[in-house]
Short mmCIF file of C-alpha atoms and ligand atoms in Angstrom, two decimals:
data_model
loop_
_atom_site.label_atom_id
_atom_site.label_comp_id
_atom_site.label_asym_id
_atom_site.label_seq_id
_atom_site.Cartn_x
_atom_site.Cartn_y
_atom_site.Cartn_z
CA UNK A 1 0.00 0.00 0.00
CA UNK A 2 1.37 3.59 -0.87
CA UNK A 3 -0.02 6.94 1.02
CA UNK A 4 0.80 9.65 -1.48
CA UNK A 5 0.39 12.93 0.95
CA UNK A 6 -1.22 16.13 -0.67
CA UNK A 7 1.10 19.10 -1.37
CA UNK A 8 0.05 20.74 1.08
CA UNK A 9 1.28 18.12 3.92
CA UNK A 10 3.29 19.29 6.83
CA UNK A 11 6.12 17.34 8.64
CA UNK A 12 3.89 16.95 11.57
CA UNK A 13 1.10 15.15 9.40
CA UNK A 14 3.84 12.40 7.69
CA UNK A 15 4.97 12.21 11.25
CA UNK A 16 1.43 11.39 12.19
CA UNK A 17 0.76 8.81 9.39
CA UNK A 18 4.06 7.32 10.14
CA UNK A 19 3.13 6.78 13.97
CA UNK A 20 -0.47 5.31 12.96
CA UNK A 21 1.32 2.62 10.73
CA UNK A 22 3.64 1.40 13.34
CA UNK A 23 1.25 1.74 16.10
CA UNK A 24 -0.57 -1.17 13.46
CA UNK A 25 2.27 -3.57 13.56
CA UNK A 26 3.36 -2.61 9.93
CA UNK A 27 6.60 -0.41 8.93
CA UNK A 28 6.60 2.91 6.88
CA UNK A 29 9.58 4.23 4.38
CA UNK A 30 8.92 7.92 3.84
CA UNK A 31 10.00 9.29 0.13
CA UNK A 32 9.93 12.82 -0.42
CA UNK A 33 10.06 13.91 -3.46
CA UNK A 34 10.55 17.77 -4.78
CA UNK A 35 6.12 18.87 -4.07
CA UNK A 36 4.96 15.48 -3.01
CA UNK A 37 5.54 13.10 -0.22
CA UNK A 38 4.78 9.22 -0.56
CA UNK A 39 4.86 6.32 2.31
CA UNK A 40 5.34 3.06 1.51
CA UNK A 41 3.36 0.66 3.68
CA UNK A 42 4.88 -3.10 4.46
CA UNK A 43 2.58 -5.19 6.93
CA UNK A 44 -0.48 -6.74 6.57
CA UNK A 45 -2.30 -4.71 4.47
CA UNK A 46 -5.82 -5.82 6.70
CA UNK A 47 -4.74 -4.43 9.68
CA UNK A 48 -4.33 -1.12 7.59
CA UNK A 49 -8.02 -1.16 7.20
CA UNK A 50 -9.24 0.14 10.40
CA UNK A 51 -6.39 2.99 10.37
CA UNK A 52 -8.59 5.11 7.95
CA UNK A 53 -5.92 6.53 6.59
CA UNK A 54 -7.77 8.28 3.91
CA UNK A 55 -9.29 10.53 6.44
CA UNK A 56 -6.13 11.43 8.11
CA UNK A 57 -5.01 15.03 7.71
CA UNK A 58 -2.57 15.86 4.71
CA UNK A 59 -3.39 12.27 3.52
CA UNK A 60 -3.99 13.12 -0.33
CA UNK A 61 -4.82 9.34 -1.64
CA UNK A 62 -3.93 5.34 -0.78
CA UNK A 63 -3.33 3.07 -2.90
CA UNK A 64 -3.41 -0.22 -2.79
CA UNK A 65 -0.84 -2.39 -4.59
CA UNK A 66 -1.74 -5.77 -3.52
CA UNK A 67 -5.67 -7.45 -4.31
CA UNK A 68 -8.03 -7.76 -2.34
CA UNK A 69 -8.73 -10.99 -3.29
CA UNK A 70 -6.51 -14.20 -1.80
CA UNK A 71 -7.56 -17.09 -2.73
CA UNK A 72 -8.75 -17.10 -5.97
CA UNK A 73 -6.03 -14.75 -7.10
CA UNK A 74 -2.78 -16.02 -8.92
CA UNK A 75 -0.65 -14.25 -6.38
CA UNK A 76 -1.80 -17.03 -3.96
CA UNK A 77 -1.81 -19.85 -6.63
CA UNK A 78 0.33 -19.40 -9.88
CA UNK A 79 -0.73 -22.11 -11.76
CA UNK A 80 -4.15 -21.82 -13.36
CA UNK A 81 -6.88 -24.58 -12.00
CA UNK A 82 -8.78 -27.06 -13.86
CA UNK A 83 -12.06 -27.75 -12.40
CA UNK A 84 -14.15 -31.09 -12.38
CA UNK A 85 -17.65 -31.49 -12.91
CA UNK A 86 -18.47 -34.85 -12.50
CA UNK A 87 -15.17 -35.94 -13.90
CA UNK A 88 -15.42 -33.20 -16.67
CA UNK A 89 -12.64 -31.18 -16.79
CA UNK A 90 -12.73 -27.32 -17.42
CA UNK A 91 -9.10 -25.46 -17.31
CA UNK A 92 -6.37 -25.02 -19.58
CA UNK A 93 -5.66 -27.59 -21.78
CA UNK A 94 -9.94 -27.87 -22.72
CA UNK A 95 -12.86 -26.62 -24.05
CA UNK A 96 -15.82 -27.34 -22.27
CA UNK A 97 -18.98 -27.18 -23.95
CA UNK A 98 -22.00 -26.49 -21.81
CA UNK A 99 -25.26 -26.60 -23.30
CA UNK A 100 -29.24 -26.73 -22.92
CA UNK A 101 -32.52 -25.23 -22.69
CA UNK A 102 -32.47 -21.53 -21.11
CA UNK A 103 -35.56 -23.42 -18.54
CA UNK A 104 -36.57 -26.51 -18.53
CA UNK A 105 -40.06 -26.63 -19.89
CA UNK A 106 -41.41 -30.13 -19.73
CA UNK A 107 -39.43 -33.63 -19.88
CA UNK A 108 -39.57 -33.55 -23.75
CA UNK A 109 -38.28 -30.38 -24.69
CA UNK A 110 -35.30 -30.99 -21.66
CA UNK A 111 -34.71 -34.02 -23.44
CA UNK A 112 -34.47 -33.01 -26.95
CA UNK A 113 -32.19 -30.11 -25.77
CA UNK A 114 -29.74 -32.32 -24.24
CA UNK A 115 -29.72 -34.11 -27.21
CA UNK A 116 -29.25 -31.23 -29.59
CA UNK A 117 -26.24 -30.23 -26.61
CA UNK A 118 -24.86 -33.85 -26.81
CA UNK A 119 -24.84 -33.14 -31.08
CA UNK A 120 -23.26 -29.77 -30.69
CA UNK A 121 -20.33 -31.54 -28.53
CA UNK A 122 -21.34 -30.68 -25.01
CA UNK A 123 -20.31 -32.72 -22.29
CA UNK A 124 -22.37 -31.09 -19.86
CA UNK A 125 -26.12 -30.12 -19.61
CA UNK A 126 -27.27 -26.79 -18.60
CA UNK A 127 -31.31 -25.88 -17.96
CA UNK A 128 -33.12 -23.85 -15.12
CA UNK A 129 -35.33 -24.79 -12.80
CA UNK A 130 -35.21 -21.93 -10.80
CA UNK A 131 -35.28 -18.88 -13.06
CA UNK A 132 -34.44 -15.30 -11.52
CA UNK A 133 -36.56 -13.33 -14.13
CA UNK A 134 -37.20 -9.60 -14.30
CA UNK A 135 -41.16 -10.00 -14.06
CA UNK A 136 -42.83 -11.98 -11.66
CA UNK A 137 -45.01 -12.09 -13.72
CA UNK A 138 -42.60 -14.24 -16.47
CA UNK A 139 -42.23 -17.78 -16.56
CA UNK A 140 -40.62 -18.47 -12.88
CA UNK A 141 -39.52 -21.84 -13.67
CA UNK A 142 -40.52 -25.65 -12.51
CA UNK A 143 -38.47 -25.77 -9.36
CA UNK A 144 -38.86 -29.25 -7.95
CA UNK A 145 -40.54 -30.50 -10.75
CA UNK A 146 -37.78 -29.10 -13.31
CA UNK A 147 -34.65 -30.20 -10.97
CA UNK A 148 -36.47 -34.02 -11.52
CA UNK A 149 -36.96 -33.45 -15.29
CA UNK A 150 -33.18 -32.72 -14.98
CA UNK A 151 -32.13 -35.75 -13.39
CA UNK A 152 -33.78 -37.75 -15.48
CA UNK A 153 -32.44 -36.69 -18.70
CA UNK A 154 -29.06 -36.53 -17.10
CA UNK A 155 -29.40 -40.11 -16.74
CA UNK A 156 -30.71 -40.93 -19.69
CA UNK A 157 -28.45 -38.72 -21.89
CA UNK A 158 -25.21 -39.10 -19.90
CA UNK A 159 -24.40 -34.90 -19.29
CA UNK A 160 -24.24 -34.27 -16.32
CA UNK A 161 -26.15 -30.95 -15.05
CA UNK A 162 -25.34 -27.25 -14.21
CA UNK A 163 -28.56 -25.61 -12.87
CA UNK A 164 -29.29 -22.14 -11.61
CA UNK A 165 -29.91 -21.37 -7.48
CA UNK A 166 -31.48 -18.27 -6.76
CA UNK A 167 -32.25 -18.45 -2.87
CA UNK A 168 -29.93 -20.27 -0.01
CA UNK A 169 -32.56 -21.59 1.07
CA UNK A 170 -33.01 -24.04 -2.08
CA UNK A 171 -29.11 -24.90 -2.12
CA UNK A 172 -29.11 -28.43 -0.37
CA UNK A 173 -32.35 -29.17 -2.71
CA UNK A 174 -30.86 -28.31 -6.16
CA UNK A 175 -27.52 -30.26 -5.00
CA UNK A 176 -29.21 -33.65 -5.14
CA UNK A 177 -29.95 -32.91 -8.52
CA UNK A 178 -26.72 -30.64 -9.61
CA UNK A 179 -23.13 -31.08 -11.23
CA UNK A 180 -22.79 -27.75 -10.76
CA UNK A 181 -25.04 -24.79 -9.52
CA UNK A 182 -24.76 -21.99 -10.98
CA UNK A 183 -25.18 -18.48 -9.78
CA UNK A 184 -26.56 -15.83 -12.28
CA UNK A 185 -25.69 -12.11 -12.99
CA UNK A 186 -28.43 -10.95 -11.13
CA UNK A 187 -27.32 -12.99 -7.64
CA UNK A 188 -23.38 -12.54 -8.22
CA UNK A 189 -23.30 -9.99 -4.85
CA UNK A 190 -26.36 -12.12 -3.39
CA UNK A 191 -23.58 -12.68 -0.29
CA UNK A 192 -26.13 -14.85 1.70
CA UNK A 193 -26.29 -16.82 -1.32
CA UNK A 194 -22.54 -17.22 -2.32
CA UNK A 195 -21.67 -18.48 1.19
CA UNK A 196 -24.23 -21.38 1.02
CA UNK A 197 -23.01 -22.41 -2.12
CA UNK A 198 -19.40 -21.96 -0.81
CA UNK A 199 -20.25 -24.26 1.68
CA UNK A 200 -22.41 -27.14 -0.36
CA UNK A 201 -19.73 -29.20 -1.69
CA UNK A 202 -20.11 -28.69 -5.54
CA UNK A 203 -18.68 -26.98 -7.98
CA UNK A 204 -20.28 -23.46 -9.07
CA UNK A 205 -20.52 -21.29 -11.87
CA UNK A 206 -20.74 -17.86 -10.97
CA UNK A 207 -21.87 -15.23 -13.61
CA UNK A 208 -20.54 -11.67 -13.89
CA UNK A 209 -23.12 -9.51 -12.52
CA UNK A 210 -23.90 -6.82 -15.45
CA UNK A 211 -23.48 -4.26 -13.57
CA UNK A 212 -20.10 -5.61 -11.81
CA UNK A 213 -16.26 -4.75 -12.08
CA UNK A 214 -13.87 -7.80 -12.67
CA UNK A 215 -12.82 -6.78 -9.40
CA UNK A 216 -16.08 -7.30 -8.05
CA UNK A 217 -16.70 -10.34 -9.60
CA UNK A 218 -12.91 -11.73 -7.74
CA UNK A 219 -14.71 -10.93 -4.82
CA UNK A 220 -17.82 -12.28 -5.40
CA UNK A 221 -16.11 -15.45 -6.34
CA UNK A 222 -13.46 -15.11 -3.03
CA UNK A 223 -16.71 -15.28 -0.40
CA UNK A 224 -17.22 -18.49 -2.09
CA UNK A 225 -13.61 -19.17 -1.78
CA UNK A 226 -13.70 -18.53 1.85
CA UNK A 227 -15.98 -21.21 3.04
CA UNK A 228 -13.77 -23.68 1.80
CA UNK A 229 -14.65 -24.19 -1.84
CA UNK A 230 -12.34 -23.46 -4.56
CA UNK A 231 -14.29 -25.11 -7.57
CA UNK A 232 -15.24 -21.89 -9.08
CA UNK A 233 -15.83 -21.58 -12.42
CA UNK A 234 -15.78 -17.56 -13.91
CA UNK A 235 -18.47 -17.03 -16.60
CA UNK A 236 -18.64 -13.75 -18.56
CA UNK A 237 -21.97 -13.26 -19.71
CA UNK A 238 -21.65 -9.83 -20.96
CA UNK A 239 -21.88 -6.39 -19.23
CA UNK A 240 -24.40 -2.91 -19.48
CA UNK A 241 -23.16 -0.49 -21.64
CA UNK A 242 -25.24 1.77 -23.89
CA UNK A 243 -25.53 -0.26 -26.49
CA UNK A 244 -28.70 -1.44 -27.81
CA UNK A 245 -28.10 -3.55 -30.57
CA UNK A 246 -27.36 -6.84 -28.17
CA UNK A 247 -28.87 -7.72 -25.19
CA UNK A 248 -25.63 -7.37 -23.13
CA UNK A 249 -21.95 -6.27 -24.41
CA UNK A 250 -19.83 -8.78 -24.17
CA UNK A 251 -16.88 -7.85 -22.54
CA UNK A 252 -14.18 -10.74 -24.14
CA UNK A 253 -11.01 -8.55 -22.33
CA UNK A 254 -12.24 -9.89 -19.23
CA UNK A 255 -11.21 -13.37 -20.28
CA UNK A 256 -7.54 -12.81 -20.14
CA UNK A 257 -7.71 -9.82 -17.61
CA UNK A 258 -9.59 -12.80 -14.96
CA UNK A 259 -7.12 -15.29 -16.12
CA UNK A 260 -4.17 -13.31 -15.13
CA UNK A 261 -5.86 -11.78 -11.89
CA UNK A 262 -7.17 -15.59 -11.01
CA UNK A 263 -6.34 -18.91 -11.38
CA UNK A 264 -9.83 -19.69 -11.93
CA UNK A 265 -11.08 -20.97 -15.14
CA UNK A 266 -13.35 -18.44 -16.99
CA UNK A 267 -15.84 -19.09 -19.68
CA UNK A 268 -18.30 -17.63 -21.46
CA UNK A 269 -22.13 -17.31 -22.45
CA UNK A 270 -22.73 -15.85 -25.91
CA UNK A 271 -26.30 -16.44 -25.48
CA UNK A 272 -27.24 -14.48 -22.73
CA UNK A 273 -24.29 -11.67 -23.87
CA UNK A 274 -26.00 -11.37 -27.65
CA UNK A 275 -29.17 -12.25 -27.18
CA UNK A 276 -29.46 -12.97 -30.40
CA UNK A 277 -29.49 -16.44 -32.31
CA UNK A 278 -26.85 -14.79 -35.00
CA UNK A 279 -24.69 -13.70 -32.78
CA UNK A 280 -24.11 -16.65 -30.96
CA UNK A 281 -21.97 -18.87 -33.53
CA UNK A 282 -19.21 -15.99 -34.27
CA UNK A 283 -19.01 -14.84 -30.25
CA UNK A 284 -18.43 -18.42 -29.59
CA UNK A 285 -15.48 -18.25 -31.97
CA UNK A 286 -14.37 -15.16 -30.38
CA UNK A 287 -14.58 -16.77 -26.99
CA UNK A 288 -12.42 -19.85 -28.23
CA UNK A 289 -9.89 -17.43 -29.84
CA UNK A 290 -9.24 -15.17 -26.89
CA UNK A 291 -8.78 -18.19 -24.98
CA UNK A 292 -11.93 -18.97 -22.84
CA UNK A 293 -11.37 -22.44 -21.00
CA UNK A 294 -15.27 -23.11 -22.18
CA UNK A 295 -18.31 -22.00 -23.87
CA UNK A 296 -22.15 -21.85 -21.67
CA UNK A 297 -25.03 -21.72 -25.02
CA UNK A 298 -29.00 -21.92 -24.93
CA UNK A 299 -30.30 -24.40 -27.16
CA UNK A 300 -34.19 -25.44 -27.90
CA UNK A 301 -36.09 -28.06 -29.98
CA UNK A 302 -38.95 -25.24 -30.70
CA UNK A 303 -36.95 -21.39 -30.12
CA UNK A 304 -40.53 -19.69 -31.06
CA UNK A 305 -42.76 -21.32 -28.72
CA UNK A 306 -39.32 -21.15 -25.37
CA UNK A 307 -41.14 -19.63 -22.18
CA UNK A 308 -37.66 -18.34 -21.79
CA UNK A 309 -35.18 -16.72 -24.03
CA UNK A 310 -36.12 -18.39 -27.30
CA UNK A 311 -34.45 -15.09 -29.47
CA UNK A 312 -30.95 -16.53 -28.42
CA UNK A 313 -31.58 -20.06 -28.55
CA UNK A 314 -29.90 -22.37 -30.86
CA UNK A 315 -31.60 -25.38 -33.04
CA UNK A 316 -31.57 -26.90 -36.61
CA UNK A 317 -28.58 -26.06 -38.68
CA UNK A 318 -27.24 -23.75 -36.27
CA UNK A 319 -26.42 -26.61 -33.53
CA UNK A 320 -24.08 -28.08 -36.79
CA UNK A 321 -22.42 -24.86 -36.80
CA UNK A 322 -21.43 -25.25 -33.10
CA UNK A 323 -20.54 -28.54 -33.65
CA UNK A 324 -18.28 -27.42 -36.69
CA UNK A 325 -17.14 -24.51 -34.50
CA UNK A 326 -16.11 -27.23 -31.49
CA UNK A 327 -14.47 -29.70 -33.60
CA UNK A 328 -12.46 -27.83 -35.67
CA UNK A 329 -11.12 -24.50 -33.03
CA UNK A 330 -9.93 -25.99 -29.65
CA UNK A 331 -7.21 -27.75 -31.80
CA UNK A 332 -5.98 -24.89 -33.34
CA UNK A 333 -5.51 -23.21 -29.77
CA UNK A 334 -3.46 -26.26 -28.54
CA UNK A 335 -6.82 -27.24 -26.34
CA UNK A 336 -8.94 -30.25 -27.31
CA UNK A 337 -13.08 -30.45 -27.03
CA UNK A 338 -13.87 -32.09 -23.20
CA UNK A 339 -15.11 -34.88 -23.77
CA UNK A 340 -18.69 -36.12 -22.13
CA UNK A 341 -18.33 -38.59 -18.95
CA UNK A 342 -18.95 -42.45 -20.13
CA UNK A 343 -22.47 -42.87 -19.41
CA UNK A 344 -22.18 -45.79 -17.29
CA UNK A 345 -20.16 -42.90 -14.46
CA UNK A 346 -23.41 -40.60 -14.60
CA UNK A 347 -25.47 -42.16 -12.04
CA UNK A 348 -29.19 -41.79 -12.09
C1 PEP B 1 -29.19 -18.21 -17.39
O1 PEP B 1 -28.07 -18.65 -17.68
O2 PEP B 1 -30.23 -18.86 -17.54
C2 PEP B 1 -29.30 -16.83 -16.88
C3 PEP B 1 -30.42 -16.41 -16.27
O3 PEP B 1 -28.21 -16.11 -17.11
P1 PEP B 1 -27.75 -14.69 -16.51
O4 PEP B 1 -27.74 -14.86 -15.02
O5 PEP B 1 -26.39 -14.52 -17.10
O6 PEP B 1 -28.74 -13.67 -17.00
MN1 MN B 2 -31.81 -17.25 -20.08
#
């Protein structure tokens, strides 16, 4: 941490500053320079916290040089993870295609998704069941009913499932029917939310909220972190801007920005970034290229008549584009396509 002091700074307020920072256990080498003053702070930077240092007179600004984040950054942890669902790996080295209806609907449609995923080259199965929507008066979701349509077209497809939670209260119920929960844009600071799923014992997905700095999103990810689980997957899913031609901007510098901030795999959703069935093939490509460890896409038997996000969803000859798109780029990135679990190891 640095204290740079304001010009107008006397001795007595460095003096001051310098005093504070000892009296905190840490040590403080003063620079003075020919109208400024700067203190270099070496300690634990927590215990700096409480000093409020910003508020101290002649203080001009602190910054802070290490982040805030620990455990999921790649100060703590140099070497990037690879994360299993189920024995599917996502990390460096893959892509992971993850794919399915926006909701599940009714047993048919979740089943001829997953099939139209399993075509496409997915080796795992998304679909909510619990849908955070921006109505309540929108399609909410099945809940129970749709986590049991999930589990049984997990077993008789072979993917297993990442599926939405949208209250800690529902957290042990969705994980005896989960791979993966995932936690959307709209829950990523939902703190309650990320500690119960920190503390359930599967992996998670956790979406970039669109309103939320990468920094943010670290943090988001380090509550879950700090009960204990570190199988966090990073999904962009596009940001707010003032655009209004897509749904969402996606923001693809936040792949290798998060991957050199975290050792966290990060992938990302074209579907819910676009919005918008054309977009999804060539941000997919994009998202392979800038080197995303895996791809999250909405696919649907019947896009017109989806109770949920049908605009973005994929189907007919666009699923053989994303299966074109997933055989043929991994390899030219020195990854390979992960490859879906045998189906005898996908339990019912
Ligand atoms: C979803 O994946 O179904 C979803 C609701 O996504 P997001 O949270 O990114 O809007
Ligand atoms: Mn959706």
């Amino acid at each position: 941490m640095v204290i740079v002091m304001a010009p107008e700074a006397t001795q007595a307020d460095i003096d001051g500053v310098v005093e504070l920072v000892r009296s905190a256990g840490g040590e403080a080498f003063v620079s003075r320079g020919v109208s400024r003053t700067i203190i270099g702070l070496v300690g634990n930077v927590d215990n700096f916290g409480s000093l409020n240092l910003r508020s101290r007179n002649g203080v001009g600004d602190v910054v802070r040089i290490s982040v805030p984040y620990k455990l999921v950054s790649r100060e703590h942890h140099r070497e990037r993870s690879v994360i299993r669902v189920a024995g599917v790996p996502i990390g460096p080295g893959t892509i992971t295609l993850i794919a399915g209806p926006c909701s599940v609907e009714t047993a048919d449609q979740t089943l001829a998704s997953a099939r139209l995923a399993k075509k496409a080259g997915a080796s795992l199965l998304r679909g909510g069941a619990f849908k955070p929507r921006t109505s309540p008066y929108a399609f909410q979701g099945l809940g129970l009913a749709g986590l049991k349509i999930l589990g049984q077209v997990r077993a008789e497809v072979g993917l297993p499932v990442v599926t939405e939670v949208v209250d800690p209260a529902d957290v042990d119920l969705v994980c005896e029917y989960a791979d993966m929960l995932q936690v959307g844009t709209r829950n990523m600071q939902n703190f309650a939310l990320l500690q119960a799923v920190g503390s359930a014992g599967k992996p998670v997905m956790l979406k970039r909220g669109m309103n939320a700095t990468i920094e943010e999103w670290l943090m988001a990810a380090e509550y879950i972190a700090q009960r204990g689980n570190l199988d966090i997957v990073l999904c962009e899913r596009g940001i707010r801007t003032f655009e209004t031609a897509t749904r969402n901007t996606l923001d693809i510098s936040a792949v290798p920005i998060a991957q050199r901030l975290s050792h966290l795999p990060v992938i990302i959703d074209p579907s819910h970034s676009g919005g918008r069935r054309d977009l999804v093939l060539p941000l997919s490509r994009a998202a392979i290229a800038v080197g995303a460890d895996g791809v999250i896409v909405d696919v649907h038997p019947q896009p017109a008549k989806a109770l949920c996000d049908g605009d973005q969803a994929l189907t007919g000859d666009d699923i053989a584009g994303l299966a074109d798109v997933m055989a043929t780029m991994p390899g030219l990135l020195g990854r390979t396509l992960a490859a879906a679990p045998e189906p005898a190891s996908v339990s019912a």
